[in-house]
Amino acid sequence: MSPNLRIALRFLTARKRAMFMSLFGIMFGVGFFIVTQAQTSGFESFFIKTILGTNGALRIEDRMQATMFPMEADGAAGGSDFLIAGEGGRKIIPGIEDPFRISEAVRRFKNVSGVSIVLQGTVNLSTNVSGDSVRVQGVNIDDHLAVSDLASQIVQGDLADYRLTPAGALVGSVLASRQNLHPGDTFTLEWNGEARRYRVSAVYETGVSDIDRVRVYIHLAEARSLLQKPTGATFIQVNLFDHERAPEDAVRIQEVIGHTVAPWQRREKTWLDVFRALRFSSALTVSTIILISGLAMFNTLAMVVMEKTKDIAILRSMGYTRRDIARVFIWQGAIVLAAGAILGCVFGAVATYGVSKLPIRIRGIFSTDSFVVAWSPWHYVAAVTIAAVVVMAASLIPARRAARLEPGDVIRGTAL
Amino acid sequence: MTAAGPVLRCAGLHRYLGHGAGRVHVLRGVSFEAERGCVHAIVGPSGCGKSTLLYQLGLLDRPDDGQIWINGETISNSSDALRTAARGRHLGFVFQFHFLLLEFTALENVMMPMRKFGRLDEAGMATRARRLLDEVGLGDKTHRLGTELSGGEQQRVAVARALANEPAVILADEPTGNLDQSNSAMVFDLLARLARENGQAVVLVTHNPEIARRSDRVLAMRDGVFV
Ligand SMILES: Nc1ncnc2c1ncn2[C@@H]1O[C@H](COP(=O)(O)OP(=O)(O)OP(=O)(O)O)[C@@H](O)[C@H]1O
Ligand SMILES: [Mg+2]
């Protein structure tokens, strides 16, 4: 053990209570930082998981066509017309005319893990009791399971029943309870004056109320008949192996196929920004606890320096250098910091686990019955880094002051 | 230690203390040489500047004018780092008041300069520290904390600590001030023996005529100069 560390340890005991206060401050600051980050980023990543599990990583929509318009040579009335590609002018052709060719092209991208063609339309649903305007999505179920978490979102009924029933339908939970629909019940969907009868195979819940209230899945072939659209698709839902790369992949795919491709980060930007702001502001708020314990540390060390001026002079008289004296005080800060950080990480982990067991019922943007937490080593690294910067800065000033003391001044009593 | 000439020398030392109207000319051109193997006693009335001179010689304070040499090397105008190193290597200091780091035991206090010097291993340091404490009559109180020792006992630990690194010069400001007859004789005998056996130079301030009488050289000081 270095002599400086040995002295630091002994000096710490001189102000035990004040040191413990700083230590607890650091511990609570680090712990609360970890638990708030775990919780805010937990909700954030759960929201992202819900987005990916419902609407997929990418959505391929309308075709973009560079507009061509005729241009006349100046003064040459009735002369020959040229077709010129317009600057930035693009014509949008809604929907996808040749979904199979597009799917095949998209499947060739390395990061693509699944592709599902969706034909969507707004139709009227009616039961013997009442009616509702709903959004029907015709999908090939096996393709769609590869681009969503639909399988795990089933809350009543059975997907196997849906597979075997050509007129089967998957109904959102909010819609089902509003129309009092249960697996086995029938209802009709009507579009353009023509009604067809379907049977509820299963009820699903995504937790996203905008989906659970209006979306009904039926087989793609059924949708083609109902919506009288024998070819084409409304959009193609794509899943990726690496979701973080969605914006880059969207640009590349868009260039190749000439359709707009919307990555999830762009589609859900508003909510994602809200979550990010929440995470940042909670980090900022909790950091004030760390800041205050840093101030307490500063105060305590400044006090110890004042009490120990004579000891400092004695040490200096024996050949301890200014740097040694500074280190004695920096060690004290570092020891309290290390203890506070370790206890804080333990406290943070325990509190995070505790919070994840707290019941809370959330529906609307996702579905959960307890607090959601994310376990990430980065929360611990960030908390400890902030504490380290604050406490070390707080220790440095008293340490430098101690190092500057002149032994002669101290002994005569004219120092400080 | 075999180099010729005085181990510690100062010439024309001046020191002013205080500010403004309270500024006092404490040292008024002090010159002095400390010889190896010799006990020097500085005597003089209270307030004449004995402690102030000892801080100068101990490199704990800088002179306003004049020079100090250790082993023939000018040290008075050196950097803080060099002066600190010289304190650790050549000097042992006993303060007039406030002797120990009170959170440490007697043994730890004596080992403190050795740890910085790093010449002995842990066991070697402990053995040496125990022997030094034995020599000042505290062999049975090595594990007492500073707070658990009397003023005189603390002073004796401070003497033992000043000897820890076998310094060429021992500077002691009234090292027997708080001690009874027999303990002051013991401390003085120890210092005198070290001077004789190891060729260390001892410079002590004392008000005790008996101590002064038994020293090799007596220097009387009055109003900031030797008379
Ligand atoms: N900070 C200061 N400002 C002004 N004068 C001072 C200051 N410190 C000490 N003095 C004066 O310097 C003079 C010398 O002080 P010093 O401590 O060297 O005396 P001393 O000879 O050791 O006395 P004693 O035997 O009582 O220990 C004294 O007259 C004292 O009043
Ligand atoms: Mg004095």
XYZ file of N, CA and C in Angstrom, chain A residues 174-322:
447
model
N -59.792 -4.553 -28.860
C -60.712 -3.464 -28.527
C -61.978 -3.572 -29.373
N -61.759 -3.849 -30.650
C -62.891 -4.032 -31.561
C -63.744 -5.221 -31.101
N -63.082 -6.314 -30.728
C -63.795 -7.525 -30.315
C -64.680 -7.256 -29.113
N -64.138 -6.522 -28.120
C -64.969 -6.306 -26.938
C -66.082 -5.310 -27.249
N -65.832 -4.360 -28.141
C -66.875 -3.394 -28.478
C -68.027 -4.050 -29.226
N -67.662 -4.986 -30.104
C -68.704 -5.667 -30.875
C -69.117 -6.984 -30.225
N -68.571 -7.244 -29.020
C -68.860 -8.479 -28.293
C -68.592 -9.720 -29.149
N -67.424 -9.711 -29.818
C -67.059 -10.830 -30.680
C -66.116 -11.774 -29.950
N -66.346 -13.080 -30.096
C -65.481 -14.089 -29.493
C -65.136 -15.115 -30.548
N -64.098 -15.868 -30.361
C -63.773 -16.904 -31.347
C -64.995 -17.777 -31.617
N -65.269 -18.015 -32.920
C -66.442 -18.799 -33.305
C -67.596 -17.934 -33.766
N -67.671 -16.682 -33.315
C -68.740 -15.763 -33.732
C -68.536 -15.364 -35.190
N -69.621 -14.975 -35.836
C -69.492 -14.529 -37.228
C -69.895 -13.072 -37.341
N -69.419 -12.459 -38.433
C -69.772 -11.060 -38.716
C -69.657 -10.870 -40.219
N -70.144 -9.763 -40.699
C -70.009 -9.523 -42.144
C -69.153 -8.290 -42.369
N -68.414 -8.336 -43.502
C -67.670 -7.167 -43.939
C -68.280 -6.745 -45.255
N -68.519 -5.465 -45.401
C -69.186 -4.976 -46.599
C -68.375 -3.884 -47.267
N -68.160 -4.079 -48.575
C -67.414 -3.052 -49.315
C -68.074 -2.835 -50.657
N -68.325 -1.637 -50.987
C -68.888 -1.300 -52.286
C -70.191 -2.047 -52.546
N -71.002 -2.148 -51.490
C -72.319 -2.749 -51.647
C -72.343 -4.263 -51.585
N -71.169 -4.894 -51.497
C -71.148 -6.355 -51.454
C -70.680 -6.842 -50.089
N -71.435 -7.693 -49.442
C -71.102 -8.152 -48.094
C -70.665 -9.604 -48.133
N -69.646 -9.932 -47.307
C -69.198 -11.325 -47.178
C -69.122 -11.675 -45.699
N -69.366 -12.944 -45.399
C -69.449 -13.377 -44.005
C -68.122 -14.002 -43.571
N -67.666 -13.644 -42.345
C -66.409 -14.177 -41.799
C -66.646 -14.716 -40.401
N -65.678 -15.535 -39.944
C -65.791 -16.114 -38.610
C -64.545 -15.739 -37.798
N -64.751 -15.337 -36.561
C -63.615 -14.965 -35.704
C -62.831 -16.223 -35.341
N -61.572 -16.310 -35.796
C -60.724 -17.450 -35.423
C -59.969 -17.155 -34.136
N -59.571 -15.909 -34.012
C -58.804 -15.539 -32.820
C -58.905 -14.038 -32.606
N -58.644 -13.616 -31.360
C -58.583 -12.195 -31.015
C -57.132 -11.897 -30.619
N -56.593 -10.793 -31.163
C -55.205 -10.443 -30.814
C -55.192 -9.111 -30.076
N -54.117 -8.893 -29.310
C -53.933 -7.597 -28.653
C -52.488 -7.159 -28.834
N -52.294 -6.007 -29.514
C -50.941 -5.455 -29.660
C -50.643 -4.466 -28.541
N -51.703 -3.921 -27.940
C -51.528 -2.860 -26.953
C -51.605 -1.492 -27.587
N -51.440 -1.428 -28.910
C -51.540 -0.150 -29.622
C -53.013 0.049 -29.949
N -53.652 1.011 -29.301
C -55.113 1.097 -29.412
C -55.566 1.425 -30.828
N -54.740 2.205 -31.560
C -55.102 2.532 -32.942
C -55.195 1.283 -33.812
N -54.482 0.246 -33.424
C -54.526 -1.003 -34.190
C -55.631 -1.901 -33.659
N -55.644 -2.095 -32.335
C -56.588 -3.042 -31.737
C -58.048 -2.635 -31.949
N -58.282 -1.339 -32.218
C -59.655 -0.853 -32.375
C -60.181 -1.060 -33.800
N -59.269 -1.081 -34.807
C -59.779 -1.035 -36.185
C -59.283 -2.158 -37.093
N -58.212 -2.877 -36.693
C -57.619 -3.774 -37.686
C -58.198 -5.187 -37.612
N -58.557 -5.712 -38.806
C -59.035 -7.095 -38.923
C -58.178 -7.781 -39.988
N -57.550 -8.891 -39.605
C -56.765 -9.652 -40.590
C -57.638 -10.721 -41.216
N -57.564 -10.807 -42.577
C -58.199 -11.949 -43.267
C -57.193 -12.487 -44.278
N -57.509 -13.648 -44.856
C -56.574 -14.228 -45.836
C -56.500 -13.320 -47.064
N -55.317 -13.267 -47.683
C -55.083 -12.373 -48.819
C -56.080 -12.643 -49.956
N -56.347 -13.916 -50.232
C -57.264 -14.258 -51.329
C -58.662 -13.707 -51.047
N -59.075 -13.815 -49.757
C -60.380 -13.281 -49.357
C -60.427 -11.769 -49.557
N -59.325 -11.109 -49.198
C -59.279 -9.659 -49.326
C -59.380 -9.247 -50.789
N -58.731 -10.024 -51.655
C -58.795 -9.697 -53.085
C -60.233 -9.744 -53.576
N -61.003 -10.775 -53.129
C -62.405 -10.862 -53.545
C -63.216 -9.733 -52.945
N -63.021 -9.520 -51.614
C -63.823 -8.517 -50.905
C -63.589 -7.124 -51.481
N -62.312 -6.780 -51.682
C -61.977 -5.427 -52.124
C -61.943 -5.328 -53.646
N -62.299 -6.456 -54.312
C -62.368 -6.512 -55.774
C -61.074 -6.016 -56.399
N -59.950 -6.580 -55.894
C -58.640 -6.176 -56.380
C -57.822 -7.439 -56.649
N -57.961 -8.013 -57.838
C -57.324 -9.301 -58.125
C -55.795 -9.255 -58.130
N -55.193 -8.093 -58.355
C -53.724 -8.000 -58.326
C -53.329 -6.814 -57.454
N -52.023 -6.623 -57.286
C -51.520 -5.448 -56.575
C -51.591 -5.593 -55.063
N -51.059 -4.569 -54.377
C -51.062 -4.554 -52.917
C -51.040 -3.112 -52.439
N -51.443 -2.903 -51.183
C -51.422 -1.547 -50.631
C -50.014 -1.202 -50.165
N -49.402 -2.158 -49.460
C -48.007 -1.954 -49.040
C -47.365 -3.308 -48.767
N -46.053 -3.258 -48.608
C -45.333 -4.477 -48.245
C -44.633 -4.215 -46.922
N -44.850 -5.125 -45.953
C -44.208 -4.977 -44.640
C -42.949 -5.835 -44.630
N -41.844 -5.216 -44.162
C -40.546 -5.896 -44.228
C -39.944 -5.959 -42.828
N -39.357 -7.107 -42.503
C -38.645 -7.221 -41.231
C -37.144 -7.343 -41.506
N -36.333 -6.858 -40.571
C -34.877 -6.865 -40.756
C -34.207 -7.652 -39.634
N -33.042 -8.197 -39.940
C -32.247 -8.842 -38.880
C -31.716 -7.779 -37.925
N -31.138 -6.718 -38.487
C -30.591 -5.635 -37.662
C -31.472 -4.401 -37.827
N -32.343 -4.179 -36.820
C -33.331 -3.099 -36.947
C -32.701 -1.727 -36.958
N -31.539 -1.603 -36.320
C -30.902 -0.286 -36.250
C -30.502 0.213 -37.630
N -30.326 -0.715 -38.559
C -29.871 -0.304 -39.889
C -31.025 0.075 -40.805
N -32.241 0.108 -40.280
C -33.421 0.349 -41.110
C -33.319 1.608 -41.981
N -32.877 2.762 -41.455
C -32.835 3.960 -42.314
C -31.905 3.793 -43.521
N -30.740 3.188 -43.299
C -29.799 2.982 -44.404
C -30.379 2.005 -45.428
N -30.946 0.906 -44.924
C -31.542 -0.074 -45.833
C -32.697 0.539 -46.613
N -33.489 1.385 -45.943
C -34.629 2.019 -46.609
C -34.162 2.808 -47.817
N -33.080 3.566 -47.642
C -32.576 4.383 -48.751
C -32.140 3.484 -49.908
N -31.417 2.418 -49.584
C -30.899 1.546 -50.648
C -32.030 0.835 -51.371
N -33.000 0.337 -50.603
C -34.107 -0.397 -51.220
C -34.935 0.554 -52.085
N -35.156 1.740 -51.553
C -35.928 2.738 -52.287
C -35.283 3.044 -53.639
N -33.951 3.133 -53.656
C -33.242 3.400 -54.903
C -33.439 2.277 -55.911
N -33.430 1.041 -55.420
C -33.505 -0.115 -56.317
C -34.913 -0.295 -56.857
N -35.945 -0.188 -55.996
C -37.296 -0.560 -56.444
C -38.151 0.629 -56.844
N -37.721 1.847 -56.539
C -38.482 3.018 -56.974
C -39.788 3.222 -56.228
N -39.929 2.584 -55.058
C -41.092 2.834 -54.208
C -40.632 3.523 -52.939
N -41.504 4.303 -52.298
C -41.099 4.913 -51.026
C -40.977 3.813 -49.977
N -39.916 3.900 -49.180
C -39.692 2.924 -48.116
C -39.564 3.698 -46.809
N -40.454 3.404 -45.849
C -40.451 4.149 -44.587
C -39.885 3.284 -43.469
N -38.723 3.648 -42.911
C -38.181 2.902 -41.767
C -38.945 3.265 -40.504
N -38.937 2.379 -39.492
C -39.717 2.599 -38.264
C -39.282 3.854 -37.542
N -37.981 4.212 -37.630
C -37.514 5.404 -36.919
C -38.198 6.667 -37.448
N -38.487 6.664 -38.771
C -39.141 7.836 -39.351
C -40.642 7.804 -39.080
N -41.224 6.623 -39.190
C -42.678 6.513 -38.998
C -43.084 6.909 -37.584
N -42.249 6.548 -36.589
C -42.630 6.756 -35.184
C -41.796 7.852 -34.530
N -41.297 8.781 -35.356
C -40.355 9.782 -34.860
C -40.901 10.548 -33.650
N -42.172 10.945 -33.701
C -42.747 11.748 -32.619
C -42.601 11.064 -31.274
N -43.069 9.809 -31.215
C -43.003 9.086 -29.944
C -41.570 8.803 -29.525
N -40.760 8.450 -30.511
C -39.365 8.142 -30.179
C -38.678 9.371 -29.592
N -39.008 10.549 -30.133
C -38.433 11.793 -29.600
C -38.908 12.045 -28.175
N -40.170 11.728 -27.924
C -40.700 11.902 -26.566
C -39.932 11.024 -25.586
N -39.740 9.766 -25.972
C -39.019 8.844 -25.085
C -37.588 9.313 -24.846
N -36.946 9.782 -25.917
C -35.560 10.210 -25.788
C -35.475 11.420 -24.847
N -36.400 12.366 -25.018
C -36.400 13.561 -24.170
C -36.629 13.175 -22.708
N -37.519 12.205 -22.498
C -37.827 11.745 -21.151
C -36.598 11.126 -20.496
N -35.898 10.309 -21.271
C -34.716 9.627 -20.753
C -33.642 10.658 -20.398
N -33.484 11.631 -21.277
C -32.449 12.643 -21.052
C -32.777 13.508 -19.846
N -34.055 13.923 -19.756
C -34.397 14.833 -18.652
C -34.336 14.102 -17.322
N -34.679 12.817 -17.302
C -34.572 12.098 -16.026
C -33.106 11.929 -15.646
N -32.241 11.726 -16.642
C -30.804 11.629 -16.356
C -30.308 12.931 -15.745
N -30.784 14.028 -16.321
C -30.359 15.349 -15.856
C -30.827 15.594 -14.419
N -32.102 15.261 -14.168
C -32.670 15.481 -12.840
C -31.908 14.684 -11.791
N -31.698 13.407 -12.090
C -31.072 12.537 -11.096
C -29.602 12.901 -10.905
N -28.993 13.441 -11.958
C -27.589 13.837 -11.836
C -27.400 14.918 -10.771
N -28.462 15.672 -10.484
C -28.322 16.706 -9.451
C -28.038 16.077 -8.086
N -28.558 14.865 -7.856
C -28.246 14.184 -6.586
C -26.743 13.947 -6.512
N -26.188 13.486 -7.627
C -24.739 13.230 -7.666
C -23.992 14.543 -7.464
N -24.497 15.588 -8.103
C -23.849 16.898 -7.996
C -23.828 17.373 -6.541
N -24.961 17.179 -5.865
C -25.036 17.629 -4.474
C -24.094 16.816 -3.596
N -23.998 15.511 -3.855
C -23.057 14.733 -3.034
C -21.622 15.135 -3.363
N -21.399 15.587 -4.597
C -20.075 16.124 -4.938
C -19.772 17.363 -4.111
N -20.782 18.230 -3.956
C -20.591 19.435 -3.142
C -20.316 19.062 -1.688
N -21.047 18.050 -1.202
C -20.831 17.595 0.174
C -19.408 17.076 0.339
N -18.953 16.358 -0.674
C -17.589 15.813 -0.649
C -16.576 16.963 -0.601
N -16.844 17.972 -1.417
C -15.953 19.137 -1.451
C -15.865 19.778 -0.072
N -17.041 19.953 0.513
C -17.139 20.569 1.830
C -16.365 19.783 2.876
N -16.588 18.468 2.880
C -15.934 17.602 3.866
C -14.420 17.656 3.707
N -13.967 17.527 2.472
C -12.522 17.506 2.251
C -11.892 18.847 2.615
N -12.599 19.937 2.280
C -12.064 21.257 2.623
C -11.905 21.368 4.140
N -12.875 20.776 4.855
C -12.825 20.794 6.314
C -11.636 19.969 6.821
N -11.466 18.795 6.227
C -10.358 17.928 6.656
C -9.022 18.632 6.402
N -8.909 19.296 5.250
C -7.662 20.009 4.948
C -7.391 21.037 6.040
N -8.448 21.742 6.444
C -8.279 22.796 7.439
C -7.848 22.220 8.782
N -8.475 21.076 9.144
C -8.130 20.448 10.420
C -6.737 19.851 10.423
N -6.278 19.474 9.247
C -5.044 18.701 9.183
C -3.849 19.522 8.710
N -3.943 20.844 8.775
C -2.806 21.633 8.261
C -1.515 21.276 8.995
N -1.585 21.081 10.313
C -0.372 20.761 11.087
C 0.190 19.412 10.648
N -0.722 18.453 10.444
C -0.265 17.136 9.984
C 0.402 17.253 8.627
N -0.191 18.114 7.775
C 0.389 18.324 6.447
C 1.797 18.890 6.587
N 1.962 19.860 7.507
C 3.292 20.455 7.703
C 4.280 19.412 8.205
N 3.831 18.550 9.123
C 4.725 17.495 9.629
C 5.146 16.571 8.490
N 4.157 16.171 7.683
C 4.475 15.277 6.563
C 5.457 15.947 5.598
N 5.219 17.229 5.337
C 6.101 17.947 4.408
C 7.511 18.021 5.005
N 7.610 18.170 6.351
C 8.936 18.279 6.972
C 9.710 16.967 6.847
N 8.981 15.854 6.682
C 9.666 14.555 6.561
C 10.058 14.252 5.129
N 9.666 15.104 4.195
C 10.039 14.843 2.811
C 8.874 14.438 1.923
N 7.650 14.480 2.464
C 6.481 14.241 1.603
C 6.301 15.454 0.693
N 6.135 15.199 -0.601
C 6.092 16.291 -1.577
C 4.688 16.879 -1.661
N 4.585 18.001 -2.369
C 3.261 18.596 -2.613
C 2.343 17.586 -3.291
